[in-house]
Short mmCIF file of C-alpha atoms and ligand atoms in Angstrom, two decimals:
data_model
loop_
_atom_site.label_atom_id
_atom_site.label_comp_id
_atom_site.label_asym_id
_atom_site.label_seq_id
_atom_site.Cartn_x
_atom_site.Cartn_y
_atom_site.Cartn_z
CA UNK A 1 -10.54 -16.28 2.27
CA UNK A 2 -12.56 -17.49 5.26
CA UNK A 3 -13.46 -21.15 5.78
CA UNK A 4 -16.61 -21.78 7.76
CA UNK A 5 -15.88 -24.33 10.46
CA UNK A 6 -19.45 -25.04 11.53
CA UNK A 7 -19.55 -28.42 9.69
CA UNK A 8 -16.53 -29.81 11.47
CA UNK A 9 -17.56 -28.33 14.82
CA UNK A 10 -21.18 -29.54 14.56
CA UNK A 11 -22.46 -32.80 16.12
CA UNK A 12 -21.53 -34.82 13.00
CA UNK A 13 -17.99 -33.38 12.89
CA UNK A 14 -17.94 -33.57 9.12
CA UNK A 15 -14.35 -33.14 7.85
CA UNK A 16 -13.70 -30.18 5.58
CA UNK A 17 -11.67 -30.70 2.43
CA UNK A 18 -11.51 -27.58 0.27
CA UNK A 19 -9.30 -25.78 -2.19
CA UNK A 20 -9.39 -22.03 -1.76
CA UNK A 21 -7.54 -18.97 -2.97
CA UNK A 22 -4.82 -17.15 -1.10
CA UNK A 23 -6.08 -13.61 -1.60
CA UNK A 24 -3.07 -11.68 -0.38
CA UNK A 25 -1.43 -9.64 -3.17
CA UNK A 26 1.55 -8.46 -1.21
CA UNK A 27 3.36 -9.47 1.90
CA UNK A 28 3.59 -6.78 4.56
CA UNK A 29 6.46 -7.27 6.99
CA UNK A 30 7.29 -4.50 9.43
CA UNK A 31 7.61 -1.36 7.28
CA UNK A 32 8.35 -3.19 4.02
CA UNK A 33 6.01 -4.58 1.38
CA UNK A 34 6.91 -7.48 -0.90
CA UNK A 35 4.86 -8.36 -4.00
CA UNK A 36 3.40 -11.86 -4.20
CA UNK A 37 3.77 -12.83 -7.85
CA UNK A 38 2.69 -16.45 -7.91
CA UNK A 39 0.48 -18.59 -5.75
CA UNK A 40 -1.16 -21.96 -6.09
CA UNK A 41 -4.67 -22.61 -4.79
CA UNK A 42 -4.52 -23.66 -1.14
CA UNK A 43 -5.61 -27.19 -0.27
CA UNK A 44 -6.97 -27.26 3.27
CA UNK A 45 -8.18 -30.35 5.15
CA UNK A 46 -9.71 -29.90 8.58
CA UNK A 47 -10.73 -32.81 10.77
CA UNK A 48 -12.09 -33.12 14.25
CA UNK A 49 -10.08 -34.76 17.04
CA UNK A 50 -12.18 -34.36 20.17
CA UNK A 51 -13.96 -31.63 22.04
CA UNK A 52 -13.03 -28.47 20.19
CA UNK A 53 -9.71 -29.83 19.00
CA UNK A 54 -9.05 -29.69 15.28
CA UNK A 55 -6.32 -30.94 13.00
CA UNK A 56 -5.65 -28.57 10.09
CA UNK A 57 -3.48 -29.50 7.15
CA UNK A 58 -2.67 -26.98 4.43
CA UNK A 59 -0.59 -27.10 1.30
CA UNK A 60 0.32 -24.47 -1.28
CA UNK A 61 3.18 -22.67 -2.98
CA UNK A 62 3.67 -18.92 -2.82
CA UNK A 63 6.35 -16.87 -4.61
CA UNK A 64 7.34 -13.53 -3.12
CA UNK A 65 9.73 -10.98 -4.65
CA UNK A 66 12.41 -9.94 -2.16
CA UNK A 67 15.29 -7.59 -3.00
CA UNK A 68 18.81 -9.04 -2.95
CA UNK A 69 20.58 -8.04 0.29
CA UNK A 70 23.61 -6.80 -1.64
CA UNK A 71 22.46 -5.36 -4.98
CA UNK A 72 18.70 -4.85 -4.34
CA UNK A 73 17.69 -6.60 -7.59
CA UNK A 74 14.52 -8.70 -7.47
CA UNK A 75 14.87 -12.25 -6.19
CA UNK A 76 11.98 -14.69 -6.52
CA UNK A 77 11.65 -16.55 -3.25
CA UNK A 78 9.40 -19.59 -3.33
CA UNK A 79 7.70 -20.75 -0.16
CA UNK A 80 6.57 -24.37 -0.36
CA UNK A 81 4.07 -24.62 2.43
CA UNK A 82 2.93 -28.00 3.69
CA UNK A 83 2.06 -28.00 7.35
CA UNK A 84 -0.25 -29.41 9.98
CA UNK A 85 -1.63 -27.49 12.94
CA UNK A 86 -3.36 -28.81 16.01
CA UNK A 87 -5.65 -26.27 17.58
CA UNK A 88 -7.99 -26.35 20.53
CA UNK A 89 -10.71 -23.75 20.21
CA UNK A 90 -11.80 -24.34 23.81
CA UNK A 91 -8.70 -22.63 25.18
CA UNK A 92 -7.03 -19.30 24.54
CA UNK A 93 -3.53 -19.04 23.08
CA UNK A 94 -2.26 -18.15 26.55
CA UNK A 95 -3.30 -21.55 27.96
CA UNK A 96 -2.13 -23.78 25.08
CA UNK A 97 -1.54 -27.44 25.83
CA UNK A 98 1.64 -29.12 24.72
CA UNK A 99 1.58 -30.18 21.07
CA UNK A 100 -1.01 -27.57 20.17
CA UNK A 101 -0.54 -24.49 18.03
CA UNK A 102 -1.76 -20.94 18.38
CA UNK A 103 -5.09 -20.38 16.73
CA UNK A 104 -5.04 -16.62 16.23
CA UNK A 105 -6.12 -17.22 12.59
CA UNK A 106 -9.46 -18.62 13.78
CA UNK A 107 -12.16 -16.23 14.82
CA UNK A 108 -15.27 -17.92 16.17
CA UNK A 109 -16.42 -20.29 13.44
CA UNK A 110 -14.16 -18.95 10.72
CA UNK A 111 -10.64 -19.86 9.72
CA UNK A 112 -8.80 -17.02 7.99
CA UNK A 113 -6.62 -18.72 5.35
CA UNK A 114 -4.65 -15.57 4.54
CA UNK A 115 -3.77 -15.00 8.18
CA UNK A 116 -2.76 -18.63 8.67
CA UNK A 117 -0.49 -18.58 5.61
CA UNK A 118 0.93 -15.18 6.54
CA UNK A 119 2.21 -16.68 9.82
CA UNK A 120 3.81 -19.60 7.99
CA UNK A 121 5.56 -17.38 5.43
CA UNK A 122 6.85 -15.14 8.21
CA UNK A 123 8.24 -18.13 10.11
CA UNK A 124 9.96 -19.39 6.96
CA UNK A 125 11.27 -15.95 5.92
CA UNK A 126 14.95 -16.26 4.90
CA UNK A 127 17.50 -14.40 7.02
CA UNK A 128 19.57 -13.70 3.93
CA UNK A 129 18.44 -13.19 0.34
CA UNK A 130 21.00 -13.09 -2.47
CA UNK A 131 20.43 -13.02 -6.25
CA UNK A 132 23.46 -15.31 -6.49
CA UNK A 133 26.06 -16.59 -4.05
CA UNK A 134 28.74 -14.36 -5.59
CA UNK A 135 26.65 -11.20 -6.01
CA UNK A 136 29.07 -8.27 -6.22
CA UNK A 137 26.62 -5.80 -4.74
CA UNK A 138 26.41 -2.11 -5.62
CA UNK A 139 29.15 0.52 -5.65
CA UNK A 140 28.98 2.40 -2.36
CA UNK A 141 29.85 5.66 -4.14
CA UNK A 142 27.72 5.80 -7.31
CA UNK A 143 25.21 3.01 -6.72
CA UNK A 144 26.06 1.11 -9.90
CA UNK A 145 25.06 -2.58 -9.82
CA UNK A 146 28.50 -4.18 -10.03
CA UNK A 147 27.05 -7.42 -11.42
CA UNK A 148 26.30 -5.46 -14.60
CA UNK A 149 29.86 -4.17 -14.89
CA UNK A 150 32.41 -2.10 -13.05
CA UNK A 151 31.88 1.62 -12.53
CA UNK A 152 34.36 4.45 -12.95
CA UNK A 153 34.75 5.15 -9.25
CA UNK A 154 38.17 4.76 -7.68
CA UNK A 155 38.30 1.62 -5.65
CA UNK A 156 39.29 3.47 -2.49
CA UNK A 157 37.59 1.05 -0.16
CA UNK A 158 36.60 4.12 1.85
CA UNK A 159 33.36 4.60 3.62
CA UNK A 160 31.01 6.39 1.14
CA UNK A 161 30.43 9.11 3.74
CA UNK A 162 34.13 9.93 3.40
CA UNK A 163 33.55 11.12 -0.18
CA UNK A 164 31.60 14.05 1.27
CA UNK A 165 34.64 14.99 3.34
CA UNK A 166 36.88 14.61 0.30
CA UNK A 167 34.63 16.92 -1.71
CA UNK A 168 34.73 19.46 1.11
CA UNK A 169 38.51 19.51 1.02
CA UNK A 170 38.44 19.89 -2.75
CA UNK A 171 36.16 22.92 -2.41
CA UNK A 172 38.47 24.44 0.17
CA UNK A 173 41.42 24.10 -2.17
CA UNK A 174 39.53 25.79 -4.99
CA UNK A 175 38.69 28.81 -2.82
ZN1 ZN B 201 22.52 -9.31 -5.77
ZN1 ZN B 202 30.83 3.63 -8.48
#
């Protein structure tokens, strides 16, 4: 969703107070894609400071499904976004003044809400995602989700790649 900034940048510097949709259906990070399953409308307030300086406040909640780091089951991660940005459209991101934010989500007279929120979600992305603190993970041999019950594999504690070697030896014996 694009917000037209001409009102706030015009002579009258009329503040903008709108509620818009976050249109992104999935979150693309590096090579992975995460579904966005819930999102509240985005409340955006933009006011003029001076020159081409703007104050942007945005508020919304977005829920993204991220697989558990240990067992890969779906974990709903809620991002409560409530932030304020200070941008100066007269300067490029390379010559930012102190206290000002990058404005790569503004192109000419348009603010790209999806792009702005994407940056915020990325910044707040958790380093670790677990379905529960004591998630048991998956069996490294058969892939069974150990939260759903134990599997029949021997608990050898060996590297799963070792099972290939073990099988090789077994085959040799049979020959
Ligand atoms: Zn888990
Ligand atoms: Zn197993």
